[in-house]
mmCIF file of C-alpha atoms in Angstrom:
data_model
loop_
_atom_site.group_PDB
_atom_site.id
_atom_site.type_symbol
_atom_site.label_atom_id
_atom_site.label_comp_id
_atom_site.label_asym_id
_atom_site.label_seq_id
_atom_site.Cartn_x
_atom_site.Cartn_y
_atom_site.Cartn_z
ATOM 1 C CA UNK A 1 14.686 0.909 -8.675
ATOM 2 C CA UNK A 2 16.330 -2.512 -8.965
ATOM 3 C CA UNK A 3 14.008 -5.104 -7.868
ATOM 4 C CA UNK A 4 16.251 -8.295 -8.810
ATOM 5 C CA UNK A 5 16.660 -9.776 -5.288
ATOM 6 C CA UNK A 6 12.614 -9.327 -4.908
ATOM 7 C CA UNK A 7 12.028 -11.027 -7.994
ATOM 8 C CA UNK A 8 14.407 -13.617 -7.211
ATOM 9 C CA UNK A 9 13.238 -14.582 -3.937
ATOM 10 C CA UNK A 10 9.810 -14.518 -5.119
ATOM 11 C CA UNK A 11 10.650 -17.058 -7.778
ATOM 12 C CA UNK A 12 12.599 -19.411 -6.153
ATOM 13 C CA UNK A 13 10.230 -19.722 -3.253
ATOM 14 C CA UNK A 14 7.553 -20.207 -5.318
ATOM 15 C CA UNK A 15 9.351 -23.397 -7.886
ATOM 16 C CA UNK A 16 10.522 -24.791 -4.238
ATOM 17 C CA UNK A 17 6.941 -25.220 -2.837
ATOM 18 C CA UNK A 18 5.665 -27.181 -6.136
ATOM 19 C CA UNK A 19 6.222 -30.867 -6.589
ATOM 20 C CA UNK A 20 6.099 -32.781 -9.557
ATOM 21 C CA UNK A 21 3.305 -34.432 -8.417
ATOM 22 C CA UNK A 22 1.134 -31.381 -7.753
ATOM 23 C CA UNK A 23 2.221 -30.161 -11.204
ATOM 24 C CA UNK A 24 1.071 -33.017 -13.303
ATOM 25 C CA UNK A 25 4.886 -34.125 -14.010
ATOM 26 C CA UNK A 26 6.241 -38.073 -14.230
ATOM 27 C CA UNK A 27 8.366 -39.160 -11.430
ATOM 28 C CA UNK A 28 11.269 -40.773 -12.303
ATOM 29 C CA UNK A 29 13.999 -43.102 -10.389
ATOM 30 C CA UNK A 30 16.568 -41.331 -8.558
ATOM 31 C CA UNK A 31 17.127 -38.951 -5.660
ATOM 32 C CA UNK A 32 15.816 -35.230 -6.385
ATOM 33 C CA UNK A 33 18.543 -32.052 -5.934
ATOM 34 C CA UNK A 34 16.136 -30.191 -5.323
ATOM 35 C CA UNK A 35 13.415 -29.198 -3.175
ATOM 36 C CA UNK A 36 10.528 -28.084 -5.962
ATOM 37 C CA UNK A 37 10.826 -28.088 -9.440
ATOM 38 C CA UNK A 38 13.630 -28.051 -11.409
ATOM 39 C CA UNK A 39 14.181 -24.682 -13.603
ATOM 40 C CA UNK A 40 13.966 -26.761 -16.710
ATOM 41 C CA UNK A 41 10.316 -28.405 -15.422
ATOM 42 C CA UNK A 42 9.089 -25.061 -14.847
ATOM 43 C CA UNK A 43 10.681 -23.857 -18.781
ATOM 44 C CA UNK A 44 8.915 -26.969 -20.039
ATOM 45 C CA UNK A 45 5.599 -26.284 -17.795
ATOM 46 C CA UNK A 46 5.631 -22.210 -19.179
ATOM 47 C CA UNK A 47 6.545 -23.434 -22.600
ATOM 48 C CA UNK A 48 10.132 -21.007 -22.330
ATOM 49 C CA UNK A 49 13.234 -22.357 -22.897
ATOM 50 C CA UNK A 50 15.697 -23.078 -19.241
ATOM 51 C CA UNK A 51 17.661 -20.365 -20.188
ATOM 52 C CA UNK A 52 14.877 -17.604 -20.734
ATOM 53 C CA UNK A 53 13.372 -18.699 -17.352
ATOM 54 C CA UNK A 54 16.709 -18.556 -15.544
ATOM 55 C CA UNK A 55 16.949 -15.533 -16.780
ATOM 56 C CA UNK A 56 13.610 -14.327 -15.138
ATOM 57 C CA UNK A 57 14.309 -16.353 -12.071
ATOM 58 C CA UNK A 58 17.957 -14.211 -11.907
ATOM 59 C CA UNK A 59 15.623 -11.272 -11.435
ATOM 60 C CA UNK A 60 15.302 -9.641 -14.523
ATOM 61 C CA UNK A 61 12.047 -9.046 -15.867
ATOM 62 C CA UNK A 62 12.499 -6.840 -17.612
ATOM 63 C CA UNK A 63 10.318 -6.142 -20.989
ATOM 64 C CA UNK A 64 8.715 -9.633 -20.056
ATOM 65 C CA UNK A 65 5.395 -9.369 -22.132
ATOM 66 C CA UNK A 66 1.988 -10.144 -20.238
ATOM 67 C CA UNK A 67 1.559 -13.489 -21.964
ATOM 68 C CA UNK A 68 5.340 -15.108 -20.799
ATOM 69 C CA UNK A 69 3.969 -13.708 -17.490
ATOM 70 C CA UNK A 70 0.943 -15.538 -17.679
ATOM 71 C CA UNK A 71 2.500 -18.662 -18.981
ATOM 72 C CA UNK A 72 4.736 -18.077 -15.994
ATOM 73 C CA UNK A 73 2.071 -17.751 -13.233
ATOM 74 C CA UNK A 74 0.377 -21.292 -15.050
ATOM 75 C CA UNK A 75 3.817 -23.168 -14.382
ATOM 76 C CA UNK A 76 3.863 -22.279 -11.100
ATOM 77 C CA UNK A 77 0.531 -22.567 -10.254
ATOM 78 C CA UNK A 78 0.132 -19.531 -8.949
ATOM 79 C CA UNK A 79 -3.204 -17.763 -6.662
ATOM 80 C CA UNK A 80 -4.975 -14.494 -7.236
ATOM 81 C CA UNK A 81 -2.687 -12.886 -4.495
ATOM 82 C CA UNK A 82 0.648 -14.044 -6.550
ATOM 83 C CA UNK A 83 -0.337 -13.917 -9.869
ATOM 84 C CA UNK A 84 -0.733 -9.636 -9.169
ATOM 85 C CA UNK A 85 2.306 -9.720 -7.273
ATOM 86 C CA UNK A 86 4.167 -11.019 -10.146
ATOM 87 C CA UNK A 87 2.584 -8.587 -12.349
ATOM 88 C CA UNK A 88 3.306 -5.827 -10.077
ATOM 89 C CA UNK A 89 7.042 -6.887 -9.645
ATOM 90 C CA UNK A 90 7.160 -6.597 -13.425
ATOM 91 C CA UNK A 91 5.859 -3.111 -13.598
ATOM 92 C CA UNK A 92 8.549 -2.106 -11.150
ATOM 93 C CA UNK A 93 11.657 -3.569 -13.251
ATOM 94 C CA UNK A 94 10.085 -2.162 -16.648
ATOM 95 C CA UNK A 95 9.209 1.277 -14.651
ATOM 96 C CA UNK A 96 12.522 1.441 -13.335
ATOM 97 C CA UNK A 97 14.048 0.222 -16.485
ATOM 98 C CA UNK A 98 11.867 3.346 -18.297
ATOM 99 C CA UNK A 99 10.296 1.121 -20.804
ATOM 100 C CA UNK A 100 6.564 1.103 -19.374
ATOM 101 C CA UNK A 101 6.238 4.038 -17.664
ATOM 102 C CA UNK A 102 2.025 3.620 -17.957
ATOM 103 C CA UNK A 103 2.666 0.948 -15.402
ATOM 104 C CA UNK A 104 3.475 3.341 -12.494
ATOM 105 C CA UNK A 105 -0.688 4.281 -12.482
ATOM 106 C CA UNK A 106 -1.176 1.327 -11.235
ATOM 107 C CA UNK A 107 0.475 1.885 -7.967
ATOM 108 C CA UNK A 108 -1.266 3.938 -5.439
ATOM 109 C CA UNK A 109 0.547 5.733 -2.749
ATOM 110 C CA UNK A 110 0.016 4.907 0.946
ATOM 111 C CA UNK A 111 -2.296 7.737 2.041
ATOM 112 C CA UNK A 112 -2.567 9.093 5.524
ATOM 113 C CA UNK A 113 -5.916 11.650 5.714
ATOM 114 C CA UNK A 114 -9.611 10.542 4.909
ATOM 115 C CA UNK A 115 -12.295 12.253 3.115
ATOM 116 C CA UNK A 116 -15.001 14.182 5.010
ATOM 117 C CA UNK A 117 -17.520 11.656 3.189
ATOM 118 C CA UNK A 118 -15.736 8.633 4.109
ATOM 119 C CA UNK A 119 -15.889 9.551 7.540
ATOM 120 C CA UNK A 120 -19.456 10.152 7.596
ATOM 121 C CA UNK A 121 -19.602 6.545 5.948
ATOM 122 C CA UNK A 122 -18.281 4.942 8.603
ATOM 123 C CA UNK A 123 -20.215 7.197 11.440
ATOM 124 C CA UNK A 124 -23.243 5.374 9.612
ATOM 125 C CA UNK A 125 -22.103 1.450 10.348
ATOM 126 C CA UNK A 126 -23.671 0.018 13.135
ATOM 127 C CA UNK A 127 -21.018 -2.606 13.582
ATOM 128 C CA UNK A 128 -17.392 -1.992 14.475
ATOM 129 C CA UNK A 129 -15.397 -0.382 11.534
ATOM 130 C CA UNK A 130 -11.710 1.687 10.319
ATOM 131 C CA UNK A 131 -10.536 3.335 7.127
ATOM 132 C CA UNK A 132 -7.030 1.847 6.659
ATOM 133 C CA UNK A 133 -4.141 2.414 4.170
ATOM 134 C CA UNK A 134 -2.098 -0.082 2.654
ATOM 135 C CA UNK A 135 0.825 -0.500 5.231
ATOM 136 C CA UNK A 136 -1.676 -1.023 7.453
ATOM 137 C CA UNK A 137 -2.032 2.689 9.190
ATOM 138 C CA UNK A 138 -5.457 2.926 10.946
ATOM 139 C CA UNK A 139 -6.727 6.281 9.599
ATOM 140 C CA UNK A 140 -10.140 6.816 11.143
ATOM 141 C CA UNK A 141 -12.970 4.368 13.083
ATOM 142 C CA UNK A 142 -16.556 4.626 14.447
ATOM 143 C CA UNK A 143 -17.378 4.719 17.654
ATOM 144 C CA UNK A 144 -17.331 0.674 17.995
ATOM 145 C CA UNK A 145 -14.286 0.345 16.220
ATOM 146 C CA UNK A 146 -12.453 2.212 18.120
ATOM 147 C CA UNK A 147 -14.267 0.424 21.186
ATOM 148 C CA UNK A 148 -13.498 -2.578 19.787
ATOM 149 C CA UNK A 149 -9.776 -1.901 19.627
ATOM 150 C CA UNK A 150 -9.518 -0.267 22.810
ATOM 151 C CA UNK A 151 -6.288 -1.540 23.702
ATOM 152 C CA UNK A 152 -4.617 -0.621 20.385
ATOM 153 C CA UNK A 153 -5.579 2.982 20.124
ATOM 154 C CA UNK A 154 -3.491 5.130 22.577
ATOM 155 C CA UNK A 155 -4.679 8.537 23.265
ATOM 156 C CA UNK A 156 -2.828 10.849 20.687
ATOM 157 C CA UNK A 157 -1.050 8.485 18.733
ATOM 158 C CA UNK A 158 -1.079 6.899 15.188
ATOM 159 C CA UNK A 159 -2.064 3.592 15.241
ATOM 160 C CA UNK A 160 -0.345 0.923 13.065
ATOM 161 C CA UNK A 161 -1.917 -2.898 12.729
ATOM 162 C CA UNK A 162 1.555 -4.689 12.189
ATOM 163 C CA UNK A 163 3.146 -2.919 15.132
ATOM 164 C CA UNK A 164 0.347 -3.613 17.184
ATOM 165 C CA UNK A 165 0.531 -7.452 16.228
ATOM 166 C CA UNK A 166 4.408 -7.552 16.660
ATOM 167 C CA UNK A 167 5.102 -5.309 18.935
ATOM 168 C CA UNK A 168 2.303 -4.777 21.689
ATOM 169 C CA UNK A 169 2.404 -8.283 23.512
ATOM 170 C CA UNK A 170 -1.445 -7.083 24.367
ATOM 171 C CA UNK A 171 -2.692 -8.326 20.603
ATOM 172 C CA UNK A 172 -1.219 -11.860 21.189
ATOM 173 C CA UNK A 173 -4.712 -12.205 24.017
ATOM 174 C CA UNK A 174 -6.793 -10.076 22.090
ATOM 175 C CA UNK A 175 -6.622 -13.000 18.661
ATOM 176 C CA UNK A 176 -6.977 -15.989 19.402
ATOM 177 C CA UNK A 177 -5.601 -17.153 16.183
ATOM 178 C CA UNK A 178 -2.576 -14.350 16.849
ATOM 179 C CA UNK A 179 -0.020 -16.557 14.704
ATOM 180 C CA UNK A 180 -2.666 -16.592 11.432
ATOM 181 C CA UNK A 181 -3.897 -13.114 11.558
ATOM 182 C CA UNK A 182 0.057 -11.684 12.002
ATOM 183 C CA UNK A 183 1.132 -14.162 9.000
ATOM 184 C CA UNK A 184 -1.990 -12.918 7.108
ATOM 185 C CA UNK A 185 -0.566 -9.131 7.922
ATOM 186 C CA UNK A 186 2.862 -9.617 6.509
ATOM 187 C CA UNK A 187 1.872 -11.503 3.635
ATOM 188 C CA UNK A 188 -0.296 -8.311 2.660
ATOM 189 C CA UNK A 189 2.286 -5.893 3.466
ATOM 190 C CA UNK A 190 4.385 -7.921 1.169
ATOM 191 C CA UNK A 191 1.633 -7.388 -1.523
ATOM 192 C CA UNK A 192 1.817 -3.809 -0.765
ATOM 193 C CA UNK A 193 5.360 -3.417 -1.059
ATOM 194 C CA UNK A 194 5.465 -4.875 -4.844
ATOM 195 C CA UNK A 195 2.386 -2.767 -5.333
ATOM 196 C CA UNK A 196 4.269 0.231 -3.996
ATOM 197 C CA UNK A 197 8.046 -0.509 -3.804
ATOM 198 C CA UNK A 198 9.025 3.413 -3.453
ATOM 199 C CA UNK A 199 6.644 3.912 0.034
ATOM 200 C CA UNK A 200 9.416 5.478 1.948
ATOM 201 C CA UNK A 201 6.711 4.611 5.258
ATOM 202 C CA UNK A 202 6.486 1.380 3.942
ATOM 203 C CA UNK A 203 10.314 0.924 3.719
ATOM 204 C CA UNK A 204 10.455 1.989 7.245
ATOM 205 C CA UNK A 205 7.591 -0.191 8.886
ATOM 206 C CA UNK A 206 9.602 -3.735 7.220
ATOM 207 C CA UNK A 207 12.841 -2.161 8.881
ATOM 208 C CA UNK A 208 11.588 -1.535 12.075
ATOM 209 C CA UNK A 209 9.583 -4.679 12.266
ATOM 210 C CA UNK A 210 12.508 -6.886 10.845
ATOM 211 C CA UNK A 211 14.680 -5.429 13.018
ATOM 212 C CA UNK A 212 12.333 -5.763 16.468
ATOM 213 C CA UNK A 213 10.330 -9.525 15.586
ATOM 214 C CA UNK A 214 12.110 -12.261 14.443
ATOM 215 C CA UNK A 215 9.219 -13.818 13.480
ATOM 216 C CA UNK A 216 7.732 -11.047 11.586
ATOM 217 C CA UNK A 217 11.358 -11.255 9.920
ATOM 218 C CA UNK A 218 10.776 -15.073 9.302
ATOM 219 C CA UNK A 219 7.942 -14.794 7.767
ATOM 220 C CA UNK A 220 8.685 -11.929 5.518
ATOM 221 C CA UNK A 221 11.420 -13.895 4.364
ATOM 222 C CA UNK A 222 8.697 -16.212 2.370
ATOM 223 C CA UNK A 223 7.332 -13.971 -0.215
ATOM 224 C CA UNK A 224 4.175 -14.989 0.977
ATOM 225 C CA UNK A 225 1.942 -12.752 -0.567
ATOM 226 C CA UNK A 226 -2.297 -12.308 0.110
ATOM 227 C CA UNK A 227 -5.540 -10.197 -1.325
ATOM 228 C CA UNK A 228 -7.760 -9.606 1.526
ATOM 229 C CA UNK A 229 -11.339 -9.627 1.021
ATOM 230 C CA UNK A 230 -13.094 -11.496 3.973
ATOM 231 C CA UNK A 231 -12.038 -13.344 7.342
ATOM 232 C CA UNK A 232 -13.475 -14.654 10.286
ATOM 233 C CA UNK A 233 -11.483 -14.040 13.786
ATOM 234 C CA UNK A 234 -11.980 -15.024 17.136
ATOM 235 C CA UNK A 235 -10.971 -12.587 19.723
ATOM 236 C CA UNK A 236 -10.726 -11.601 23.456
ATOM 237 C CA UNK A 237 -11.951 -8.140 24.370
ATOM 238 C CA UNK A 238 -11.002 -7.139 27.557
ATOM 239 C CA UNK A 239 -14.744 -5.809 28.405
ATOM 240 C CA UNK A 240 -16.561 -7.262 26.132
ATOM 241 C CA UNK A 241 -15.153 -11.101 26.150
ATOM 242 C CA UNK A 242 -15.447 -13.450 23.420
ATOM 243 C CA UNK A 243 -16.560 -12.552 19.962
ATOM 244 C CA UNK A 244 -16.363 -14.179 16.225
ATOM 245 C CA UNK A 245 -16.390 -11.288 13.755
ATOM 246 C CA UNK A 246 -16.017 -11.520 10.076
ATOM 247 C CA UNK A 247 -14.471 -8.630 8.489
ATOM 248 C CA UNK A 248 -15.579 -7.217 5.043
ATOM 249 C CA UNK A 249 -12.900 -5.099 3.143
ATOM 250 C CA UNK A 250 -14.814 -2.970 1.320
ATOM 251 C CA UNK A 251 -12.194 -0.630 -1.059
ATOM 252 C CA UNK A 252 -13.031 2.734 -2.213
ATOM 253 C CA UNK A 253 -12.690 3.873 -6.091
ATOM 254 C CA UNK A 254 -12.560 6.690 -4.919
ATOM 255 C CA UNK A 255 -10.232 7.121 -2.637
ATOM 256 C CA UNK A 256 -7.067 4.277 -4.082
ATOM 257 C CA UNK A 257 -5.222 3.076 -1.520
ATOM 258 C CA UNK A 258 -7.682 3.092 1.456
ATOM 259 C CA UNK A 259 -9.927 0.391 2.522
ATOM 260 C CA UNK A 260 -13.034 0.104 4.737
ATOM 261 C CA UNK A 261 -12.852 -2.743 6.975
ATOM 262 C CA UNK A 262 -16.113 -3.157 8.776
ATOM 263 C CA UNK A 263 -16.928 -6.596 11.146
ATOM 264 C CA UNK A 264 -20.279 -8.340 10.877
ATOM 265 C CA UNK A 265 -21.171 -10.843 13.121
ATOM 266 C CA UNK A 266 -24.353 -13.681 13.600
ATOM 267 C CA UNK A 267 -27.624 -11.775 14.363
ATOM 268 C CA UNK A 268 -29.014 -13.320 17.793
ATOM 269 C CA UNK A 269 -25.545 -14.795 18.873
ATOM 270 C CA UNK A 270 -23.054 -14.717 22.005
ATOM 271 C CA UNK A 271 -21.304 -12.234 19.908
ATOM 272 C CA UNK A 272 -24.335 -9.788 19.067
ATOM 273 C CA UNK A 273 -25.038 -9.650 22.522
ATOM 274 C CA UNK A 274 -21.086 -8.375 23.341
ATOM 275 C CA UNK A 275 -21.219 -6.027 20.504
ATOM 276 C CA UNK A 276 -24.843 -4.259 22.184
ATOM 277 C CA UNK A 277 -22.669 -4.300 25.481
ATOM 278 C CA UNK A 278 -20.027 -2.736 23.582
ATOM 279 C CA UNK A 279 -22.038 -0.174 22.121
ATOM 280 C CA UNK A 280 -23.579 0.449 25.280
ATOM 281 C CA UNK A 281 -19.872 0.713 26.956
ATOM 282 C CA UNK A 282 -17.995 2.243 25.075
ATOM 283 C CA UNK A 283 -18.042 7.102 24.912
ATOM 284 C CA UNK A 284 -21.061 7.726 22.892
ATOM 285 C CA UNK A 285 -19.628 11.441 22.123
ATOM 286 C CA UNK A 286 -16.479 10.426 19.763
ATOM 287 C CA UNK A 287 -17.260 9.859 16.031
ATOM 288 C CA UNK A 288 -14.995 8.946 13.324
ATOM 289 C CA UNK A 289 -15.540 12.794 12.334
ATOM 290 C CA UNK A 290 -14.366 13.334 15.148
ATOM 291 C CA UNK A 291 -11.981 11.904 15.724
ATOM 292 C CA UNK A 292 -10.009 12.529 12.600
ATOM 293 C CA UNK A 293 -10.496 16.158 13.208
ATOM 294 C CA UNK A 294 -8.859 16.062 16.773
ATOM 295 C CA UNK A 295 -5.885 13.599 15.379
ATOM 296 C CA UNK A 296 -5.476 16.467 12.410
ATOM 297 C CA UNK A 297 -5.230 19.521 14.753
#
């Protein structure tokens, strides 16, 4: 697989966003070219030569060792989130180029079925909680999750977070911050696709979605990239009414690829209160067991 044009983009957006200033360089007279860094400020800033870095900026990183990548992700200042994304778009040009083919373990395919023990996990949270995959495919809730998203699990259908953010105009009432937590969802779909550039599912879900939102398509077009671990949303239930959760991603070594996302929330707050309404609302009959054995059959 030829993942030049990833690389690329990834690259140049990344030199763009970084001024001098913010990377310690001397301003001098003159009008700047360029928005960003120049390629020969980011050489000098990785310790490369211009010429080896345009190189890697072309796309090819090929047999790029782990210290020029390093060096690389120093120059350009780069988080957590892009730092592994860089690594992982190198272990899909040196996996595709058959020179590291120990890199491909570290890519985990999108699963689509859950354990019996996970499930009996989450029939054991209290609070509202799924089992997701990495392209964002809810796999199986508890009985307040589900409650919780009431509006975004149709009877006898798969559920997908992105398409429910882009494409149901229902999720645009239900977050309040709609525009931060659908940014936040393509930026870690984009971390999922250099984790896992062959998901065929994946593939699909970017084409359909950058096809049917052109803002979804805008803001895939920034290589944003994030690692979720822990966020705080507002939202609007339709029974329940206003409620601040903070969600906990808790992953499973277990199981690679699939996440726990459970929601916490203040003890003795507007919110607990909505949540004991909720639990006392929503079917009491349907587990997460359950469930995944009547969306298996």
């Amino acid at each position: 697989m030829d993942n030049r044009d990833e690389v690329r983009d990834f690259l140049t957006t990344r030199r763009a966003r970084l001024t001098p200033e913010q990377a310690g360089l001397p301003l001098f007279g003159g009008r700047r070219r360029v928005k960003g860094l120049r390629r020969e400020e980011v050489a000098m800033l990785a310790g490369m030569s211009t010429d080896y870095y345009t190189r890697l900026e072309r796309g090819n990183l090929t047999g790029v060792s782990n210290s020029v990548l390093e060096s690389l992700a120093g120059a350009l200042r780069l988080d957590e989130a892009e730092r592994t994304h860089l690594f992982d778009l190198a272990d899909t040009a040196n996996t595709a180029a058959g020179r590291a083919p120990a890199a491909a373990s570290r890519h985990t395919a999108n699963r689509t079925g859950v354990r019996l023990g996970v499930r009996r996990i989450l029939d054991t949270i209290h609070t509202p909680a799924y089992v997701r995959n990495g392209r964002m495919d809810i796999l199986a809730t508890n009985r307040l999750g589900r409650a919780l998203f009431t509006g975004a699990f149709p009877e006898g259908r798969a559920v997908n977070l992105a398409r429910y953010l882009f494409l149901d105009p229902r999720s645009r009432d239900f977050y309040a911050e709609w525009q931060t937590v659908a940014a936040d969802c393509v930026a870690a779909l984009r971390t999922e696709a250099g984790r896992n550039p062959y998901d065929r599912g994946l593939i699909d879900l970017v084409g359909e979605l950058s096809t049917r939102s052109e803002e979804f398509r805008t803001w895939w077009a920034t290589h944003n990239v994030k690692l979720h671990h822990t966020a705080t949303k507002r939202l609007h239930h339709p029974v329940a009414g206003e409620l601040e959760l903070t969600g906990e991603a808790l992953h499973l070594p277990g199981d690679p690829g699939l996440t726990i996302i459970t929601y916490t929330y203040e003890p003795a707050s507007p919110t607990a209160e909505a949540i004991g309404f909720l639990a006392s609302w929503s079917p009491r009959s349907e587990t997460a067991t359950d469930e995944q054995h009547r969306t298996a059959n």
